[in-house]
XYZ file of C-alpha atoms in Angstrom:
599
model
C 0.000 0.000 0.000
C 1.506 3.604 -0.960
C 1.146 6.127 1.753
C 2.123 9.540 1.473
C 1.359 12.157 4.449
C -1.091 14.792 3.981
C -1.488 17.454 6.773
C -4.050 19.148 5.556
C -6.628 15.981 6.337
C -7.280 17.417 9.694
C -10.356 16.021 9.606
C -8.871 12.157 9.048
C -7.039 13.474 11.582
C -9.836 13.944 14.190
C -11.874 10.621 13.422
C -8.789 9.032 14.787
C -8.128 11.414 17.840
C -11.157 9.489 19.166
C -8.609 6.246 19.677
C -5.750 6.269 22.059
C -3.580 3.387 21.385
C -0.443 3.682 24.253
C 1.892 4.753 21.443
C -0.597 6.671 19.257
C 1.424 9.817 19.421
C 4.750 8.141 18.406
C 3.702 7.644 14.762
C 3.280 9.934 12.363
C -0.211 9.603 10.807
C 0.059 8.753 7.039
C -3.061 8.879 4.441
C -3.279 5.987 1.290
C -4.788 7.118 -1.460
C -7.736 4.618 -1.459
C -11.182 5.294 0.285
C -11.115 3.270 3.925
C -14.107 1.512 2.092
C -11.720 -0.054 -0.220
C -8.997 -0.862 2.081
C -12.091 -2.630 3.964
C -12.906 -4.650 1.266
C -9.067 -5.777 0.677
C -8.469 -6.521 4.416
C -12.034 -8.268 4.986
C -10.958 -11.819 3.439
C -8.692 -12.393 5.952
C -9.910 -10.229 8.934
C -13.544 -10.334 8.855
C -14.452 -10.170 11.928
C -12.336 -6.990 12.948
C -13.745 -5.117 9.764
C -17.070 -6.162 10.575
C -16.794 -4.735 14.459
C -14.960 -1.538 13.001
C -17.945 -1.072 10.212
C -20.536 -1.092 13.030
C -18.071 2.039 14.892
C -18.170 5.877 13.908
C -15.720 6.350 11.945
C -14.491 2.522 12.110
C -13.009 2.077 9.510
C -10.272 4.767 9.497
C -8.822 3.077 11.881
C -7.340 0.324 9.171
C -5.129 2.638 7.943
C -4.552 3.612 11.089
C -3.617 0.167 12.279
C -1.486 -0.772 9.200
C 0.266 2.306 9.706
C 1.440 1.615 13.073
C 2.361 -2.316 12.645
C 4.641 -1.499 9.491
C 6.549 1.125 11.422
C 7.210 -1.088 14.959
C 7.842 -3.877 12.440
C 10.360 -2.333 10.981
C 11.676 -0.911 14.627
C 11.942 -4.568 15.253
C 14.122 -5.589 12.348
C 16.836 -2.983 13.306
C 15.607 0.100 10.652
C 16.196 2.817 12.861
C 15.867 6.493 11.822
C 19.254 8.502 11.197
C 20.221 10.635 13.772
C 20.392 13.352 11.587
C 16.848 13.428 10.091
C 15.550 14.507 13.631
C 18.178 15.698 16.423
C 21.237 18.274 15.024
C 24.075 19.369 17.192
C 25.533 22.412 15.977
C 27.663 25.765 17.006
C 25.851 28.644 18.596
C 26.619 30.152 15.488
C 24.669 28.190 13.457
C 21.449 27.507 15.560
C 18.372 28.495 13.180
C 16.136 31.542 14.293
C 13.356 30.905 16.715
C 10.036 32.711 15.932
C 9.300 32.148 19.969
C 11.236 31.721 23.092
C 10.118 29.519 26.121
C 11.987 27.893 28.791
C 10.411 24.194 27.937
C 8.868 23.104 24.780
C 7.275 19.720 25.390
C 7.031 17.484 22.400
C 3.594 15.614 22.668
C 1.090 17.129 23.948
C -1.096 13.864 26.191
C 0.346 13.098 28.844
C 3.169 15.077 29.187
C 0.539 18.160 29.728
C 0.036 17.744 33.394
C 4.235 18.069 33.784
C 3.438 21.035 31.635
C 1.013 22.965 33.649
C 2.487 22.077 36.708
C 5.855 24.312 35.526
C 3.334 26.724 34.128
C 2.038 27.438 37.393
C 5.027 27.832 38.580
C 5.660 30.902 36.454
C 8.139 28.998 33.733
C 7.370 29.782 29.714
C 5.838 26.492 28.079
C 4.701 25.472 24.762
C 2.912 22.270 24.603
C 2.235 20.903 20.851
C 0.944 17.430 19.169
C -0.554 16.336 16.405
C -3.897 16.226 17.599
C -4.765 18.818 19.347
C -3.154 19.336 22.488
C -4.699 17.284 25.402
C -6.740 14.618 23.329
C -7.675 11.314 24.619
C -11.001 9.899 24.530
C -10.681 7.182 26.710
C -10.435 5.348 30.271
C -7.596 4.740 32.133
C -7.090 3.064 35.606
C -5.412 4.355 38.757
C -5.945 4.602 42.580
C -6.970 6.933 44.482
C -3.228 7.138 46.538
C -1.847 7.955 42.836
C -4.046 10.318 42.573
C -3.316 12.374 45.215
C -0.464 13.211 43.456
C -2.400 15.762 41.037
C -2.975 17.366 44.525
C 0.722 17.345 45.906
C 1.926 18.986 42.915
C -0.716 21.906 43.199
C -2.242 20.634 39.775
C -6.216 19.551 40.536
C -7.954 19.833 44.494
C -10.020 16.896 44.695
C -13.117 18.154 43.879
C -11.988 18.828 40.582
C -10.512 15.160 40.434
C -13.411 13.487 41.212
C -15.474 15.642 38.145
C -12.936 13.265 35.614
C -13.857 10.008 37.991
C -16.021 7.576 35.760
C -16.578 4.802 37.957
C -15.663 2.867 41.226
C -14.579 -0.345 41.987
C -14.673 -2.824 45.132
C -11.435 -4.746 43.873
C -9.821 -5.798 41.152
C -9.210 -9.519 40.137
C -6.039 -11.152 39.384
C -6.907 -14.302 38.371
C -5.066 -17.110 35.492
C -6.398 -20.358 34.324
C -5.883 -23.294 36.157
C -7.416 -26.059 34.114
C -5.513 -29.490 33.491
C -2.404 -28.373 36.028
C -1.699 -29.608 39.390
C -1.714 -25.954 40.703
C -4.491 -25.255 42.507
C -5.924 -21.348 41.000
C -5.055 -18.615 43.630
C -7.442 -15.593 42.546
C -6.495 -12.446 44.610
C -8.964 -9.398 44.657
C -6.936 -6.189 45.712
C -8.066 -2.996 46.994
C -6.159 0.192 45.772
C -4.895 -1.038 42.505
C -5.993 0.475 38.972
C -9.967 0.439 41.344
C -10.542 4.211 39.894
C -11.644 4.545 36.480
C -10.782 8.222 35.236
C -12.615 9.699 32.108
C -8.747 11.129 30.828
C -10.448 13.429 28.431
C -11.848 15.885 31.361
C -9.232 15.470 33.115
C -7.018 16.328 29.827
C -9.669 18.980 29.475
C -8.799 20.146 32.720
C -5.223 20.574 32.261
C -5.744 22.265 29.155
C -7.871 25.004 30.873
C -5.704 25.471 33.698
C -1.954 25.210 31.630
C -3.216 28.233 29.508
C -4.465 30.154 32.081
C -1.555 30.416 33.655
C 0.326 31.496 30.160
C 1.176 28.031 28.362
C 0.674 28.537 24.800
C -0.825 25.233 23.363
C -0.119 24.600 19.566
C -2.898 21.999 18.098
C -2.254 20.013 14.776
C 1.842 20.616 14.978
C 4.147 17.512 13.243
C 7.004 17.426 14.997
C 10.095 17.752 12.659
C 13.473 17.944 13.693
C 15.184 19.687 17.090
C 18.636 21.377 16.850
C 20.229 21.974 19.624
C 23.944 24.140 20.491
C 26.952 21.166 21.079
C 28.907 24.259 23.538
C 28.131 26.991 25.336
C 24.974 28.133 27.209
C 22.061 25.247 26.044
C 19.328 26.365 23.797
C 17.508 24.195 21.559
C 14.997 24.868 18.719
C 12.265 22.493 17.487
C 10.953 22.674 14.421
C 7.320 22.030 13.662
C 4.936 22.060 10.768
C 1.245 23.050 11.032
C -1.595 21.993 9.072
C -1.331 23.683 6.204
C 2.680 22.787 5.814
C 3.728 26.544 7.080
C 7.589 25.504 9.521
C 7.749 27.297 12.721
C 10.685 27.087 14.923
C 10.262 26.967 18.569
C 13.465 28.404 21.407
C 13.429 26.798 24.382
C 16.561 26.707 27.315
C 15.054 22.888 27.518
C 13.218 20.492 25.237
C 10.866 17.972 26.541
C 9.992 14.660 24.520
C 7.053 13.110 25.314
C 6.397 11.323 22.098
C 6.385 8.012 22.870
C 8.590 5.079 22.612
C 8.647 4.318 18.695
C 8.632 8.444 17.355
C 12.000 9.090 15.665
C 13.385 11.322 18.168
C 12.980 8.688 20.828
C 14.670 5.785 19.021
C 17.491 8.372 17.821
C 18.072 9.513 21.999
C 17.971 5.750 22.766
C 20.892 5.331 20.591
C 19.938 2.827 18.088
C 19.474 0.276 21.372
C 17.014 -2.555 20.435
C 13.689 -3.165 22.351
C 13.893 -5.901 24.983
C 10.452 -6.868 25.178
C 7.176 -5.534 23.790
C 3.207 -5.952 24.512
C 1.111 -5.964 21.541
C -2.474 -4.818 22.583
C -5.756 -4.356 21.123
C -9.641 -3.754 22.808
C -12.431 -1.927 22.382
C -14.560 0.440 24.511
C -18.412 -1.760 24.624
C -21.529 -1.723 25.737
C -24.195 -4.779 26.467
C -22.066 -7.772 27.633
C -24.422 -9.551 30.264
C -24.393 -7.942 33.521
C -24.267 -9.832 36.652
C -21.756 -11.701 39.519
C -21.836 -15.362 37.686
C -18.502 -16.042 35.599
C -18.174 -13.933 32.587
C -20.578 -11.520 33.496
C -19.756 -8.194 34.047
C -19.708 -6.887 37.533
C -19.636 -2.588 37.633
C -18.174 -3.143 41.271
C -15.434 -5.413 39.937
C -12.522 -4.547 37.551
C -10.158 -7.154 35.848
C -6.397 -6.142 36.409
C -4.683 -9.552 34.746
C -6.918 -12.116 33.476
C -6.362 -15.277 31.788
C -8.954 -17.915 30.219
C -7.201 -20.239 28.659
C -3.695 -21.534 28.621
C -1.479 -20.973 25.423
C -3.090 -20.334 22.077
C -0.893 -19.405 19.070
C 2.098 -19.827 20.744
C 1.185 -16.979 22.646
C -0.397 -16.598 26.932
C -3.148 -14.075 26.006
C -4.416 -11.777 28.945
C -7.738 -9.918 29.335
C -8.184 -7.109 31.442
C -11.280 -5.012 31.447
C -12.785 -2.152 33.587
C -16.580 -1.062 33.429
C -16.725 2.675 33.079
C -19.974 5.063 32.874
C -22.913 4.642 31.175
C -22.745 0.944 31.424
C -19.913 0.890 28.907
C -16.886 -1.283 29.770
C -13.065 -1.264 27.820
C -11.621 -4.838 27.530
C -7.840 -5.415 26.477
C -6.336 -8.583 24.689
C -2.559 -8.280 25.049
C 0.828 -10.800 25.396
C 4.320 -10.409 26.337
C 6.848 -10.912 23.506
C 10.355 -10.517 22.807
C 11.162 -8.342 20.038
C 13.658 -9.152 16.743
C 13.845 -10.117 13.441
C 12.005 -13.686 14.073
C 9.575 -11.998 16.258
C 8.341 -9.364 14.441
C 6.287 -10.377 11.251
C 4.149 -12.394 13.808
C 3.465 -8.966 16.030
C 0.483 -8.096 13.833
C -2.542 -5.944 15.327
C -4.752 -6.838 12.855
C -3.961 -10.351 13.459
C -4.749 -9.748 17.251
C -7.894 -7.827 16.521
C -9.381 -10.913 14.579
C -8.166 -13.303 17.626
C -9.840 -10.172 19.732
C -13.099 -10.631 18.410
C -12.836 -14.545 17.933
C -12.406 -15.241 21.476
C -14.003 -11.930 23.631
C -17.005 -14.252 24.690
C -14.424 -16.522 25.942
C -13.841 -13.926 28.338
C -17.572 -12.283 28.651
C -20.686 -13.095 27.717
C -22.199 -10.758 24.641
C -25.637 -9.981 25.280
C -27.840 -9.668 22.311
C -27.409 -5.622 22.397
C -23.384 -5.933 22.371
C -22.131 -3.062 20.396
C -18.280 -2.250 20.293
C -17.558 2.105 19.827
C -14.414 2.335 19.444
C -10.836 0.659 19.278
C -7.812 0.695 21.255
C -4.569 -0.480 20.103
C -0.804 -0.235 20.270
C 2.589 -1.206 20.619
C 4.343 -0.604 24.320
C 7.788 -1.539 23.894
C 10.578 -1.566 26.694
C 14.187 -1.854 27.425
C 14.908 -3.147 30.971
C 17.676 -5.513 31.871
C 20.756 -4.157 29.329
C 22.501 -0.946 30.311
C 21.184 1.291 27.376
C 21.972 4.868 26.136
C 20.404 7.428 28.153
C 17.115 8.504 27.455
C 17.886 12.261 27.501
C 20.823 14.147 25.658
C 22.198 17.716 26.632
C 18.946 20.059 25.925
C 17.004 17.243 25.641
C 15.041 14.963 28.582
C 12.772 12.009 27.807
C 9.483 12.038 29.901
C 6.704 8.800 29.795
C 6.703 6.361 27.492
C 9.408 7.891 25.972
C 11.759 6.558 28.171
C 10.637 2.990 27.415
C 10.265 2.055 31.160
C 8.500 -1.803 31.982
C 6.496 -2.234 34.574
C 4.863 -5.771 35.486
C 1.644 -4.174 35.520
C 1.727 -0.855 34.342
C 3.421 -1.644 31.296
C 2.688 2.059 29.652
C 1.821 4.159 32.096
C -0.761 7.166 33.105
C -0.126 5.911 36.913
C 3.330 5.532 36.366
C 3.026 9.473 35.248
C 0.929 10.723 37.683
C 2.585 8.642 40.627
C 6.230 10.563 39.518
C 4.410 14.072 38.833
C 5.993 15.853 41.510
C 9.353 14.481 41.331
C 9.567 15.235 37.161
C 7.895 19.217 38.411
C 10.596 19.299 41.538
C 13.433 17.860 38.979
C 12.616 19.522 36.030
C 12.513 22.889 37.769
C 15.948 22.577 39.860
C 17.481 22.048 36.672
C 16.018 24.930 35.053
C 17.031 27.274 37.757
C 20.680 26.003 38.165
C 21.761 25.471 34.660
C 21.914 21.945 35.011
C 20.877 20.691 31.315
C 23.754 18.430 30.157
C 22.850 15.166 29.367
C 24.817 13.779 32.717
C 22.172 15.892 35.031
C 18.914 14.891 32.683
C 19.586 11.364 33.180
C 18.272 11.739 36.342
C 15.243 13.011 35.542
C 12.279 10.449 34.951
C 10.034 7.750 36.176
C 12.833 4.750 36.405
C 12.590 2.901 39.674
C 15.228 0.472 41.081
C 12.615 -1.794 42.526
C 11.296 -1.989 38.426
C 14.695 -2.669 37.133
C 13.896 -6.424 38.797
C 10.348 -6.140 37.368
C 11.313 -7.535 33.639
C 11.879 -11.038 34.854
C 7.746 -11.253 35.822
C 6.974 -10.066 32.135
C 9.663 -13.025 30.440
C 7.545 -15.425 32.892
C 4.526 -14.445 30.831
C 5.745 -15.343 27.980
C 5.569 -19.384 27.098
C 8.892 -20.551 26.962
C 7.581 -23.772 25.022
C 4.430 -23.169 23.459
C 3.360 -26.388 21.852
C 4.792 -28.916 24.309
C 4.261 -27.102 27.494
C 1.320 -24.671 26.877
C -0.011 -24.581 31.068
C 3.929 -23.326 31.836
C 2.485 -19.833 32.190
C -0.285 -20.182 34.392
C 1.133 -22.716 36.064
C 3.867 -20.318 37.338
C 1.376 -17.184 37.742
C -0.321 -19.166 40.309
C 1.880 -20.383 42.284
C 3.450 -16.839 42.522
C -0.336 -15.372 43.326
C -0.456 -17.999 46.003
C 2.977 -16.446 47.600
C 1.886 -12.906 47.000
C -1.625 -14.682 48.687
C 0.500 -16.151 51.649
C 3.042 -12.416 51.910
C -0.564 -10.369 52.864
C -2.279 -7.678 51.054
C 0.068 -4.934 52.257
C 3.121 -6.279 50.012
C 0.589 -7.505 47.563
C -1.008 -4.201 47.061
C 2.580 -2.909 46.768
C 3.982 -4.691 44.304
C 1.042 -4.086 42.093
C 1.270 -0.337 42.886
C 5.333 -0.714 41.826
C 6.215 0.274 45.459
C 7.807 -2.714 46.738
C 10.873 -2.569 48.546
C 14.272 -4.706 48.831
C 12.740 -6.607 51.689
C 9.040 -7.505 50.288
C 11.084 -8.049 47.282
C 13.559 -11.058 48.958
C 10.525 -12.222 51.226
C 8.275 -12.741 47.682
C 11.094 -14.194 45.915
C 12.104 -16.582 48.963
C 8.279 -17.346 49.338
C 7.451 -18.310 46.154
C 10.642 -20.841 45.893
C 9.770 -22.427 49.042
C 6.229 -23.335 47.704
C 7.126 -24.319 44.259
C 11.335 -24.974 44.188
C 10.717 -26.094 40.362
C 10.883 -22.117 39.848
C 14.533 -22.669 40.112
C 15.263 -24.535 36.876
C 12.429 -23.325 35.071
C 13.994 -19.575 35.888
C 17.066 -20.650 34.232
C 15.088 -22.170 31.250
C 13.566 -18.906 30.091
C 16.120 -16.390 31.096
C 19.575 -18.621 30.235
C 22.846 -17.719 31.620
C 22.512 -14.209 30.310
C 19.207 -12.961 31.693
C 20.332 -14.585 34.570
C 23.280 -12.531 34.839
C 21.323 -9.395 34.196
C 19.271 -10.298 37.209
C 22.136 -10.194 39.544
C 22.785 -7.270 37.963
C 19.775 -5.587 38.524
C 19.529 -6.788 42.146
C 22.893 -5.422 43.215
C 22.266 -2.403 41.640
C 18.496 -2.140 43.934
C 20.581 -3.167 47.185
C 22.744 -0.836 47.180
C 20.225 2.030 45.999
C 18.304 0.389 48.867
C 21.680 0.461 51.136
C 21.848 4.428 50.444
C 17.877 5.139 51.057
C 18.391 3.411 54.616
C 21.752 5.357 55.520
C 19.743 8.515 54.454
C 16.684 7.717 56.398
C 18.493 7.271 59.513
C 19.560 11.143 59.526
C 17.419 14.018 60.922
C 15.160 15.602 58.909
C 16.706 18.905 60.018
C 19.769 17.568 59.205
C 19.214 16.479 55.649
C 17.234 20.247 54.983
C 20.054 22.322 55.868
C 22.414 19.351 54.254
C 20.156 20.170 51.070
C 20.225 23.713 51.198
C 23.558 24.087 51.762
C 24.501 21.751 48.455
C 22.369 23.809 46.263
C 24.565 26.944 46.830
C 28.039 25.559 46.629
C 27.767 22.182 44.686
C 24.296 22.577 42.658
C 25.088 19.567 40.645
C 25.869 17.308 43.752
C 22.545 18.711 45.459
C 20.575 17.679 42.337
C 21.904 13.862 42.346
C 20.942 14.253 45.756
C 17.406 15.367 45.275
C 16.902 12.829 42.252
C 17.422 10.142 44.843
C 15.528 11.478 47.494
C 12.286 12.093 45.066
C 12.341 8.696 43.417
C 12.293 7.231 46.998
C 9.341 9.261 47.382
C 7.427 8.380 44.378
C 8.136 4.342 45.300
C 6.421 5.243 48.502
C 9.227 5.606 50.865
C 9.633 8.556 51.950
C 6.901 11.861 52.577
C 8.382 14.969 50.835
């Protein structure tokens, strides 16, 4: 199919603003040149029953393009064909930096989630430009969190609570965990947690929100904007300028002291900061936003108190352990997910189709729950959220330049892409961001430090690798054999460090007492580790693990000091070493966004 991008289809370009797959805003949106109708009727052969559901959608049907758009770029990703630096990142002399036609002090690439970061520095008086594709602040869909997470918003002096709970789209009682157990001699070992992903959050008002309050206190919001290149100065005082075309093709070149990217983990600029540095692992998803499955508490029923954070049905199928989750929102509509873990390569990634997982989607959805006779899907969900996690890799910021979100390719066992993720670390990227805005501290050695990485999730890859079937065809049950008898430890731990690790707060001691836990109920875990990881992934491991003690080491030498003496410790760093004060403070506010520490 020959695509060519048109940027004046702004209207295209709004049908699709009404999906938010997790790396939507990563890919630049290319047009065919034949009607979606016809597409439909090429594609329908083979996927019938994802053209069929996407027919009966507004709009539906754009979303093939959409879709093909998206799978041919990570596909490529995965094969090695990386942009060249040059296309989309210049370093250059002062002397040679192109004219800006505005100055700010941040320009954030990407304008989703990276506008709450952006108001929040806003509102505290800094110049910032926000632009996106879309328009600025688009999403029209649900996403989870708890209400601790959300208290965040609050902290950072972005949203009071009343304003939160205007955005809040439904409540839950608990959320299941829960994987197949049929034909294996592991008993199933459901758990229902409290606090995890139980707040559904309409992310459009809150967006909305954002918006409102960001210009209000003087961001300047640029709608319909392709990102094009950034060029930033290699010496001297750092200044970057990003250049941007609107929707009529017009270039506008943006200053800024700092440039924020927040366009996801596939966009050029973010595979060019990364280096060049393969994916380790990826999660293909797909879903839809419903209405009319059967409501009620029997099994595949839907339950509005009840929202499913990991489910799985059935044990392998396509080589592949797929996993439902789904969370009823307003209006009696409910969004369901169909994902897997994978590894990512050249063998892998022909067989990472979307369309391919739509069909399989659709196939087996009343596997999961019941369609009642008025089932009608509105609108898809799709993406690609890849991740590096146990290789040292290039850093995700450069001088000028810091990677925010997804951007920084961050793996969570859970929270694979991440609005809690974001909102948990809103105040630390705010506090971070702004200390090195007012000290000059914008080398690439200082914005490494600024971000949502976690030690405790530098450990969390191996969970995702166990979720993937090592053996498909002769040993299809290994997955959910495994997730249960690790559910039954997290069971046997308690709530409090099971709520934790699902929350991506866990510390080095739950961590050893889960680990030590689940090997003393199930020592097979030992060889069958060593089987899926091999001598290298188990090297990483240790890696990782020394790497979390000793950050772990440092946060309990710092905790035993007096808060007064750690303030004036603090304050006196910032004047004399700045640099030394903001290592400091990177340390001390990821401890607080694991749940450590107060600030």
């Amino acid at each position: 199919m020959s695509v060519t991008p048109e940027n004046s289809k702004i209207e295209q370009n709004r049908k699709i603003d009404n999906c938010a797959p997790c790396a939507a805003q990563a890919v630049p949106i290319m047009f065919s040149k034949i009607s979606p109708e016809e597409l439909a009727r090429q594609l329908e052969p083979r996927y019938p029953l994802t053209v069929a559901a996407l027919r009966e959608m507004e709009g539906g049907l754009h979303h093939l393009e959409y879709i093909l758009n998206l799978q041919e770029r990570w596909q490529k990703i995965a094969r090695g064909e990386n942009p060249l630096e040059s296309e989309v990142l210049l370093y250059v002399d002062p002397s040679r930096m192109p004219p800006a036609d505005a100055e700010y002090d941040l320009v954030y690439c990407g304008g989703v989630l990276g506008l709450f970061s952006a108001a929040v520095l806003a509102r505290r008086g800094y110049r910032v430009a926000v632009f996106d594709q879309r328009r600025v602040g688009t999403s029209h869909r649900e996403w989870n969190i708890s209400d601790d997470e959300l208290e965040k918003f609050v902290e950072a002096g972005l949203f009071s609570r009343e304003e939160i709970e205007q955005a809040v789209a439904g409540r839950y009682r608990s959320g299941l965990i829960s994987f197949y157990a049929g034909n294996i001699p592991e008993p199933p070992a459901e758990l229902n947690l409290g606090g995890v992903l139980d707040v559904a959050i309409d992310l459009a008002k809150l967006l909305e929100l954002a918006r409102r309050k960001f210009e209000e206190a003087g961001g300047v919001c640029l709608d319909y904007r392709a990102f094009e290149r950034v060029t930033i100065t290699r010496t001297g005082p750092v200044r970057g300028v990003v250049e941007v075309k609107d929707k009529d093709g017009r270039t506008e070149r943006l200053g800024a002291r700092l440039v924020v990217n927040a366009l996801g983990a596939i966009s050029p600029l973010s595979l060019v900061i990364q280096g060049g540095q393969p994916f380790d692992g990826v999660c293909p998803t797909v879903g839809t936003t419903a209405t009319g499955f059967e409501v009620g508490e029997r099994p595949r029923q839907v339950n509005p108190a009840l929202g499913d954070i990991l489910v799985s049905v059935a044990h392998a199928q396509e080589g592949r352990q797929y996993i439902w989750e789904g969370f009823p929102g307003h209006a009696g509509e409910m969004t369901v997910y169909l994902f897997y873990y994978d590894l990512v390569g050249k063998d892998f990634a022909a067989k990472q189709s979307l369309l391919d997982l739509f069909e399989e989607y659709f196939r087996l959805l009343p596997t999961y729950k019941t369609p009642g006779p008025a089932l009608r899907h509105l609108k898809p969900v799709y993406g690609y959220i890849p991740a590096r996690h146990h290789r040292a890799v290039a850093s995700a910021s450069r001088r000028g330049l810091v990677s925010v979100g997804d951007a920084t390719s961050p793996q969570s066992a859970l929270t694979f892409c991440g609005f809690g993720s974001q909102v948990r670390n809103l105040p630390r990227l705010a506090n971070l961001l702004s200390f090195s805005l007012d000290h000059a501290l914008l080398e690439e050695k200082h914005l490494r430090a600024v971000g949502a990485h976690q030690h405790n999730l530098s450990l969390a890859w191996i969970f995702s690798r166990f979720m993937s079937p090592y053996d498909a065809v002769k040993r299809p049950d290994d997955v959910n054999r495994m997730l249960n008898v690790f559910c039954a430890a997290l069971d046997r731990t308690g709530p409090g460090l099971t709520r934790r690790f699902f929350q991506d707060r866990f510390g080095w001691l739950d961590y050893n007492r889960l680990v030590l836990t689940t090997a003393w109920r199930a020592p097979r875990v030992f060889p069958f580790s060593y089987e899926v990881l091999g001598p290298a992934g188990i090297k990483n491991w240790i890696s990782d693990y020394l790497r979390f003690s000793a950050d772990a080491l440092l946060r309990t030498l710092y905790s035993k000091l007096p808060p007064t003496w750690t303030a004036r410790l603090e304050k006196r760093l910032s004047r004399l070493a700045p640099a030394l004060a903001f290592k400091l403070a990177a340390h001390r506010e990821e401890w607080a966004a694991s749940g450590f520490f107060k600030r």
